[in-house]
PDB file of C-alpha atoms in Angstrom:
ATOM      1  CA  UNK A 252      41.264  19.126-112.203  1.00 61.00           C
ATOM      2  CA  UNK A 253      38.851  20.667-110.334  1.00 62.00           C
ATOM      3  CA  UNK A 254      37.730  17.420-108.932  1.00 64.00           C
ATOM      4  CA  UNK A 255      41.335  17.003-107.566  1.00 67.00           C
ATOM      5  CA  UNK A 256      41.617  20.318-106.203  1.00 67.00           C
ATOM      6  CA  UNK A 257      38.393  19.775-104.101  1.00 64.00           C
ATOM      7  CA  UNK A 258      39.714  16.455-102.989  1.00 71.00           C
ATOM      8  CA  UNK A 259      42.631  17.897-101.810  1.00 67.00           C
ATOM      9  CA  UNK A 260      40.972  20.933 -99.920  1.00 67.00           C
ATOM     10  CA  UNK A 261      38.555  18.437 -98.151  1.00 69.00           C
ATOM     11  CA  UNK A 262      41.818  16.461 -96.912  1.00 73.00           C
ATOM     12  CA  UNK A 263      43.509  19.576 -96.108  1.00 70.00           C
ATOM     13  CA  UNK A 264      40.561  20.667 -93.874  1.00 73.00           C
ATOM     14  CA  UNK A 265      40.251  17.316 -92.411  1.00 76.00           C
ATOM     15  CA  UNK A 266      43.853  17.433 -91.628  1.00 75.00           C
ATOM     16  CA  UNK A 267      43.490  20.849 -89.920  1.00 75.00           C
ATOM     17  CA  UNK A 268      40.449  19.440 -87.871  1.00 72.00           C
ATOM     18  CA  UNK A 269      42.488  16.467 -86.913  1.00 77.00           C
ATOM     19  CA  UNK A 270      45.629  18.634 -85.827  1.00 76.00           C
ATOM     20  CA  UNK A 271      42.983  20.595 -83.819  1.00 77.00           C
ATOM     21  CA  UNK A 272      41.802  17.789 -82.016  1.00 75.00           C
ATOM     22  CA  UNK A 273      45.389  16.503 -81.585  1.00 77.00           C
ATOM     23  CA  UNK A 274      46.273  19.857 -80.120  1.00 77.00           C
ATOM     24  CA  UNK A 275      43.653  20.000 -77.678  1.00 78.00           C
ATOM     25  CA  UNK A 276      44.356  16.329 -76.621  1.00 75.00           C
ATOM     26  CA  UNK A 277      47.968  17.310 -76.046  1.00 77.00           C
ATOM     27  CA  UNK A 278      47.265  20.268 -74.275  1.00 79.00           C
ATOM     28  CA  UNK A 279      44.931  18.138 -71.903  1.00 77.00           C
ATOM     29  CA  UNK A 280      47.451  15.674 -71.658  1.00 73.00           C
ATOM     30  CA  UNK A 281      49.883  18.139 -70.675  1.00 77.00           C
ATOM     31  CA  UNK A 282      47.684  19.786 -68.037  1.00 76.00           C
ATOM     32  CA  UNK A 283      47.288  16.387 -66.709  1.00 74.00           C
ATOM     33  CA  UNK A 284      51.069  15.476 -66.490  1.00 76.00           C
ATOM     34  CA  UNK A 285      51.731  18.769 -65.099  1.00 80.00           C
ATOM     35  CA  UNK A 286      49.108  18.053 -62.365  1.00 74.00           C
ATOM     36  CA  UNK A 287      50.624  14.615 -62.011  1.00 68.00           C
ATOM     37  CA  UNK A 288      53.816  15.932 -61.348  1.00 77.00           C
ATOM     38  CA  UNK A 289      52.506  18.558 -58.972  1.00 74.00           C
ATOM     39  CA  UNK A 290      51.003  15.719 -57.143  1.00 66.00           C
ATOM     40  CA  UNK A 291      54.195  14.220 -57.046  1.00 69.00           C
ATOM     41  CA  UNK A 292      55.853  16.988 -55.625  1.00 77.00           C
ATOM     42  CA  UNK A 293      53.260  17.443 -52.939  1.00 68.00           C
ATOM     43  CA  UNK A 294      53.536  13.782 -52.082  1.00 63.00           C
ATOM     44  CA  UNK A 295      57.495  14.040 -51.583  1.00 73.00           C
ATOM     45  CA  UNK A 296      57.034  16.948 -49.396  1.00 76.00           C
ATOM     46  CA  UNK A 297      54.216  15.158 -47.561  1.00 69.00           C
ATOM     47  CA  UNK A 298      56.595  12.253 -47.119  1.00 63.00           C
ATOM     48  CA  UNK A 299      59.369  14.158 -45.901  1.00 77.00           C
ATOM     49  CA  UNK A 300      57.359  16.122 -43.090  1.00 74.00           C
ATOM     50  CA  UNK A 301      55.649  12.434 -42.382  1.00 65.00           C
ATOM     51  CA  UNK A 302      59.544  11.114 -42.186  1.00 70.00           C
ATOM     52  CA  UNK A 303      60.596  14.097 -39.827  1.00 76.00           C
ATOM     53  CA  UNK A 304      57.574  13.344 -37.603  1.00 70.00           C
ATOM     54  CA  UNK A 305      58.228   9.747 -37.360  1.00 64.00           C
ATOM     55  CA  UNK A 306      62.235  10.563 -36.557  1.00 70.00           C
ATOM     56  CA  UNK A 307      61.244  12.974 -33.904  1.00 75.00           C
ATOM     57  CA  UNK A 308      58.576  10.926 -32.531  1.00 74.00           C
ATOM     58  CA  UNK A 309      60.961   7.968 -32.505  1.00 77.00           C
ATOM     59  CA  UNK A 310      63.372  10.078 -30.802  1.00 80.00           C
ATOM     60  CA  UNK A 311      60.792  10.871 -28.133  1.00 83.00           C
ATOM     61  CA  UNK A 312      59.854   7.313 -27.479  1.00 82.00           C
ATOM     62  CA  UNK A 313      63.679   6.148 -27.314  1.00 84.00           C
ATOM     63  CA  UNK A 314      63.882   8.995 -24.977  1.00 86.00           C
ATOM     64  CA  UNK A 315      61.280   7.942 -22.688  1.00 85.00           C
ATOM     65  CA  UNK A 316      62.542   4.346 -22.995  1.00 86.00           C
ATOM     66  CA  UNK A 317      65.815   5.431 -21.730  1.00 88.00           C
ATOM     67  CA  UNK A 318      64.329   7.564 -18.711  1.00 89.00           C
ATOM     68  CA  UNK A 319      62.321   4.292 -17.987  1.00 88.00           C
ATOM     69  CA  UNK A 320      65.129   1.888 -18.408  1.00 89.00           C
ATOM     70  CA  UNK A 321      67.746   3.943 -16.323  1.00 91.00           C
ATOM     71  CA  UNK A 322      65.095   4.405 -13.489  1.00 89.00           C
ATOM     72  CA  UNK A 323      64.897   0.934 -13.264  1.00 89.00           C
ATOM     73  CA  UNK A 324      68.471   0.189 -13.086  1.00 90.00           C
ATOM     74  CA  UNK A 325      69.195   2.998 -10.680  1.00 89.00           C
ATOM     75  CA  UNK A 326      66.448   1.592  -8.365  1.00 89.00           C
ATOM     76  CA  UNK A 327      67.377  -1.943  -8.320  1.00 91.00           C
ATOM     77  CA  UNK A 328      71.275  -2.215  -8.941  1.00 90.00           C
ATOM     78  CA  UNK A 329      71.741   0.280  -6.169  1.00 88.00           C
ATOM     79  CA  UNK A 330      75.381  -0.317  -5.655  1.00 87.00           C
ATOM     80  CA  UNK A 331      76.397   0.071  -9.134  1.00 86.00           C
ATOM     81  CA  UNK A 332      76.408   3.239 -11.283  1.00 88.00           C
ATOM     82  CA  UNK A 333      74.838   1.925 -14.517  1.00 88.00           C
ATOM     83  CA  UNK A 334      73.674   4.166 -17.354  1.00 89.00           C
ATOM     84  CA  UNK A 335      71.667   2.858 -20.418  1.00 89.00           C
ATOM     85  CA  UNK A 336      72.309   4.406 -23.779  1.00 87.00           C
ATOM     86  CA  UNK A 337      70.044   3.239 -26.643  1.00 84.00           C
ATOM     87  CA  UNK A 338      72.144   3.915 -30.012  1.00 82.00           C
ATOM     88  CA  UNK A 339      69.874   4.261 -33.496  1.00 78.00           C
ATOM     89  CA  UNK A 340      72.105   3.301 -36.518  1.00 77.00           C
ATOM     90  CA  UNK A 341      70.365   2.699 -39.884  1.00 71.00           C
ATOM     91  CA  UNK A 342      66.897   2.084 -38.215  1.00 66.00           C
ATOM     92  CA  UNK A 343      68.271  -0.513 -36.218  1.00 74.00           C
ATOM     93  CA  UNK A 344      68.197  -0.330 -32.221  1.00 74.00           C
ATOM     94  CA  UNK A 345      71.265  -1.496 -30.035  1.00 80.00           C
ATOM     95  CA  UNK A 346      71.796  -1.025 -26.322  1.00 83.00           C
ATOM     96  CA  UNK A 347      74.943  -0.088 -24.585  1.00 86.00           C
ATOM     97  CA  UNK A 348      75.403  -0.112 -20.694  1.00 87.00           C
ATOM     98  CA  UNK A 349      77.936   2.256 -19.331  1.00 89.00           C
ATOM     99  CA  UNK A 350      79.342   1.060 -16.284  1.00 88.00           C
ATOM    100  CA  UNK A 351      80.642   4.581 -14.472  1.00 88.00           C
ATOM    101  CA  UNK A 352      82.369   2.650 -11.422  1.00 85.00           C
ATOM    102  CA  UNK A 353      84.854   0.860 -13.764  1.00 83.00           C
ATOM    103  CA  UNK A 354      87.108   2.265 -16.487  1.00 82.00           C
ATOM    104  CA  UNK A 355      88.339   0.885 -19.589  1.00 82.00           C
ATOM    105  CA  UNK A 356      92.471   1.214 -20.995  1.00 80.00           C
ATOM    106  CA  UNK A 357      91.386   5.026 -21.800  1.00 82.00           C
ATOM    107  CA  UNK A 358      90.201   5.780 -18.185  1.00 86.00           C
ATOM    108  CA  UNK A 359      86.786   5.982 -19.682  1.00 86.00           C
ATOM    109  CA  UNK A 360      83.483   4.421 -18.190  1.00 88.00           C
ATOM    110  CA  UNK A 361      83.506   1.027 -19.443  1.00 83.00           C
ATOM    111  CA  UNK A 362      80.691   0.354 -22.111  1.00 83.00           C
ATOM    112  CA  UNK A 363      79.127  -2.816 -22.257  1.00 80.00           C
ATOM    113  CA  UNK A 364      77.174  -4.309 -25.430  1.00 76.00           C
ATOM    114  CA  UNK A 365      74.109  -5.389 -23.512  1.00 76.00           C
ATOM    115  CA  UNK A 366      73.458  -8.536 -25.968  1.00 69.00           C
ATOM    116  CA  UNK A 367      77.028  -9.776 -25.530  1.00 66.00           C
ATOM    117  CA  UNK A 368      78.423  -9.014 -22.108  1.00 58.00           C
ATOM    118  CA  UNK A 369      75.896  -8.334 -19.651  1.00 69.00           C
ATOM    119  CA  UNK A 370      74.607 -10.508 -17.035  1.00 75.00           C
ATOM    120  CA  UNK A 371      71.068 -12.387 -17.004  1.00 80.00           C
ATOM    121  CA  UNK A 372      69.762  -9.913 -14.316  1.00 85.00           C
ATOM    122  CA  UNK A 373      70.512  -6.921 -16.123  1.00 86.00           C
ATOM    123  CA  UNK A 374      69.009  -8.387 -19.306  1.00 85.00           C
ATOM    124  CA  UNK A 375      65.798  -9.640 -17.428  1.00 86.00           C
ATOM    125  CA  UNK A 376      65.395  -5.945 -15.971  1.00 87.00           C
ATOM    126  CA  UNK A 377      65.874  -4.389 -19.698  1.00 85.00           C
ATOM    127  CA  UNK A 378      63.712  -7.039 -21.289  1.00 85.00           C
ATOM    128  CA  UNK A 379      60.770  -6.732 -19.282  1.00 86.00           C
ATOM    129  CA  UNK A 380      60.764  -2.846 -19.118  1.00 86.00           C
ATOM    130  CA  UNK A 381      60.699  -2.940 -22.819  1.00 84.00           C
ATOM    131  CA  UNK A 382      57.680  -5.318 -22.976  1.00 84.00           C
ATOM    132  CA  UNK A 383      56.023  -2.986 -20.514  1.00 82.00           C
ATOM    133  CA  UNK A 384      56.821   0.013 -22.465  1.00 82.00           C
ATOM    134  CA  UNK A 385      55.007  -1.530 -25.444  1.00 82.00           C
ATOM    135  CA  UNK A 386      52.161  -2.773 -23.329  1.00 81.00           C
ATOM    136  CA  UNK A 387      51.741   0.915 -22.205  1.00 78.00           C
ATOM    137  CA  UNK A 388      52.409   2.400 -25.770  1.00 77.00           C
ATOM    138  CA  UNK A 389      49.666   0.225 -27.470  1.00 78.00           C
ATOM    139  CA  UNK A 390      47.292   0.402 -24.714  1.00 78.00           C
ATOM    140  CA  UNK A 391      47.124  -3.083 -24.205  1.00 76.00           C
ATOM    141  CA  UNK A 392      45.630  -5.011 -21.206  1.00 73.00           C
ATOM    142  CA  UNK A 393      46.484  -3.746 -17.754  1.00 79.00           C
ATOM    143  CA  UNK A 394      47.024  -7.273 -16.490  1.00 85.00           C
ATOM    144  CA  UNK A 395      50.412  -8.877 -17.156  1.00 85.00           C
ATOM    145  CA  UNK A 396      51.116 -12.645 -16.575  1.00 86.00           C
ATOM    146  CA  UNK A 397      54.585 -13.544 -15.945  1.00 85.00           C
ATOM    147  CA  UNK A 398      55.606 -17.440 -15.372  1.00 84.00           C
ATOM    148  CA  UNK A 399      58.992 -17.699 -13.544  1.00 80.00           C
ATOM    149  CA  UNK A 400      60.339 -14.643 -15.290  1.00 78.00           C
ATOM    150  CA  UNK A 401      62.810 -12.971 -12.836  1.00 84.00           C
ATOM    151  CA  UNK A 402      64.793 -15.862 -11.365  1.00 82.00           C
ATOM    152  CA  UNK A 403      68.051 -14.638 -13.296  1.00 85.00           C
ATOM    153  CA  UNK A 404      68.114 -11.379 -10.920  1.00 89.00           C
ATOM    154  CA  UNK A 405      70.265 -12.431  -8.162  1.00 88.00           C
ATOM    155  CA  UNK A 406      68.558 -12.515  -4.403  1.00 87.00           C
ATOM    156  CA  UNK A 407      70.543  -9.180  -3.642  1.00 89.00           C
ATOM    157  CA  UNK A 408      68.776  -6.878  -6.241  1.00 91.00           C
ATOM    158  CA  UNK A 409      65.277  -9.182  -6.445  1.00 90.00           C
ATOM    159  CA  UNK A 410      63.678  -7.481  -3.539  1.00 91.00           C
ATOM    160  CA  UNK A 411      64.411  -4.008  -4.908  1.00 92.00           C
ATOM    161  CA  UNK A 412      63.114  -5.139  -8.156  1.00 91.00           C
ATOM    162  CA  UNK A 413      59.614  -6.265  -6.560  1.00 91.00           C
ATOM    163  CA  UNK A 414      59.465  -3.088  -4.795  1.00 91.00           C
ATOM    164  CA  UNK A 415      60.108  -1.208  -8.451  1.00 90.00           C
ATOM    165  CA  UNK A 416      57.230  -3.539  -9.729  1.00 88.00           C
ATOM    166  CA  UNK A 417      55.026  -2.434  -6.852  1.00 89.00           C
ATOM    167  CA  UNK A 418      55.287   1.139  -7.659  1.00 89.00           C
ATOM    168  CA  UNK A 419      55.209   0.632 -11.216  1.00 86.00           C
ATOM    169  CA  UNK A 420      51.858  -1.070 -10.787  1.00 88.00           C
ATOM    170  CA  UNK A 421      50.598   2.003  -8.600  1.00 88.00           C
ATOM    171  CA  UNK A 422      51.531   4.563 -10.812  1.00 86.00           C
ATOM    172  CA  UNK A 423      50.038   2.904 -14.117  1.00 85.00           C
ATOM    173  CA  UNK A 424      47.113   0.987 -12.541  1.00 86.00           C
ATOM    174  CA  UNK A 425      48.453  -2.201 -13.737  1.00 87.00           C
ATOM    175  CA  UNK A 426      48.053  -5.662 -12.042  1.00 88.00           C
ATOM    176  CA  UNK A 427      51.039  -8.426 -12.433  1.00 88.00           C
ATOM    177  CA  UNK A 428      50.019 -12.145 -12.047  1.00 89.00           C
ATOM    178  CA  UNK A 429      53.415 -13.678 -11.158  1.00 88.00           C
ATOM    179  CA  UNK A 430      53.743 -17.526 -11.145  1.00 87.00           C
ATOM    180  CA  UNK A 431      56.755 -18.202  -9.088  1.00 85.00           C
ATOM    181  CA  UNK A 432      58.541 -20.616  -6.485  1.00 83.00           C
ATOM    182  CA  UNK A 433      60.412 -17.739  -5.206  1.00 86.00           C
ATOM    183  CA  UNK A 434      59.379 -17.230  -1.517  1.00 85.00           C
ATOM    184  CA  UNK A 435      60.816 -13.798  -1.691  1.00 86.00           C
ATOM    185  CA  UNK A 436      58.027 -12.695  -3.749  1.00 86.00           C
ATOM    186  CA  UNK A 437      55.599 -13.545  -1.066  1.00 85.00           C
ATOM    187  CA  UNK A 438      56.639 -10.823   1.105  1.00 86.00           C
ATOM    188  CA  UNK A 439      55.924  -8.185  -1.861  1.00 87.00           C
ATOM    189  CA  UNK A 440      52.779  -9.597  -3.368  1.00 87.00           C
ATOM    190  CA  UNK A 441      49.350  -8.133  -2.240  1.00 86.00           C
ATOM    191  CA  UNK A 442      47.270 -11.263  -2.941  1.00 86.00           C
ATOM    192  CA  UNK A 443      48.597 -14.712  -2.433  1.00 87.00           C
ATOM    193  CA  UNK A 444      47.354 -17.903  -4.042  1.00 86.00           C
ATOM    194  CA  UNK A 445      48.698 -21.351  -4.069  1.00 84.00           C
ATOM    195  CA  UNK A 446      48.148 -24.001  -6.594  1.00 81.00           C
ATOM    196  CA  UNK A 447      48.557 -27.615  -5.302  1.00 81.00           C
ATOM    197  CA  UNK A 448      47.484 -30.652  -7.221  1.00 80.00           C
ATOM    198  CA  UNK A 449      45.581 -28.415  -9.385  1.00 79.00           C
ATOM    199  CA  UNK A 450      43.619 -26.848  -6.879  1.00 83.00           C
ATOM    200  CA  UNK A 451      43.732 -23.159  -6.189  1.00 81.00           C
ATOM    201  CA  UNK A 452      43.768 -22.073  -2.581  1.00 81.00           C
ATOM    202  CA  UNK A 453      43.435 -18.069  -1.635  1.00 79.00           C
ATOM    203  CA  UNK A 454      46.080 -17.586   1.165  1.00 76.00           C
ATOM    204  CA  UNK A 455      46.470 -14.224   2.293  1.00 65.00           C
ATOM    205  CA  UNK A 456      45.609 -10.372   1.181  1.00 61.00           C
ATOM    206  CA  UNK A 457      48.706  -8.620   2.296  1.00 54.00           C
ATOM    207  CA  UNK A 458      50.098  -5.166   2.526  1.00 49.00           C
ATOM    208  CA  UNK A 459      53.339  -4.932   0.724  1.00 45.00           C
ATOM    209  CA  UNK A 460      56.538  -3.578   2.153  1.00 46.00           C
ATOM    210  CA  UNK A 461      56.348  -0.517   0.276  1.00 42.00           C
ATOM    211  CA  UNK A 462      52.745   0.034   1.596  1.00 47.00           C
ATOM    212  CA  UNK A 463      54.035  -0.322   5.234  1.00 46.00           C
ATOM    213  CA  UNK A 464      56.738   2.297   4.552  1.00 44.00           C
TER     214      UNK A 464
END
C-alpha cells in the first residue's frame, strides 16, 4: 500500500513539474504570439504609410507629366486650345484630350480619348514627352537616338516641335541624335551629318533659329 502511495506521489510530482514546464512554454509562446501580432500591426501601419507616400508621389509625378505635356501641346499646336488630363482609375492610366475650341452636344468642351480619336501628330508628341519624362525620372543617358520619329506631325506644327526640342535640350542638358529625311529638321539642327553609301560626312555646325532669335 505504501509503495502504491509513493508511486502516485511520484507521478503527481512529475505531473506538476510537467505542468509547470507546459505553463512556462505556453507563456513564452503567448508572449511570442503577441510580439508577432504587434509586428503585424506595425507592418500594416507601415504599409499604409508607404501606400500613402506612393499615392502622393504618383500624384506629384502625374502633375509633372501633365504640366510637361500641356506645355508641349500649347507650344506646338499654337492654333488650337488643347488641354490634356491624365486619369487614374484602378491603378490604370488613361489620357483625355480636351478641345476647348469645339463643343459637344451639351455645349461643353469636346473630350477626346487619346488612344481612339487623336491624330498621329498629337499621339507622337504625347508619346515622345512620356518617353523623355521616364528618361529624366530614371536619370538615364542624356543622349537620345531617334530614327524618323516625327513624320506623323504635320509640316505646320513640325517647326514648333523642333523649337520645343531645342528648348528642352538646353534646359535639361540633353542631346538628341535625329535620323531623318525631313529637310525641315536641318533648319533646327546644331550639327548636321550626312550618310551616303555607308560613309558619314560632317556638313555643318549651325546656330539654330532659336539661338538666332
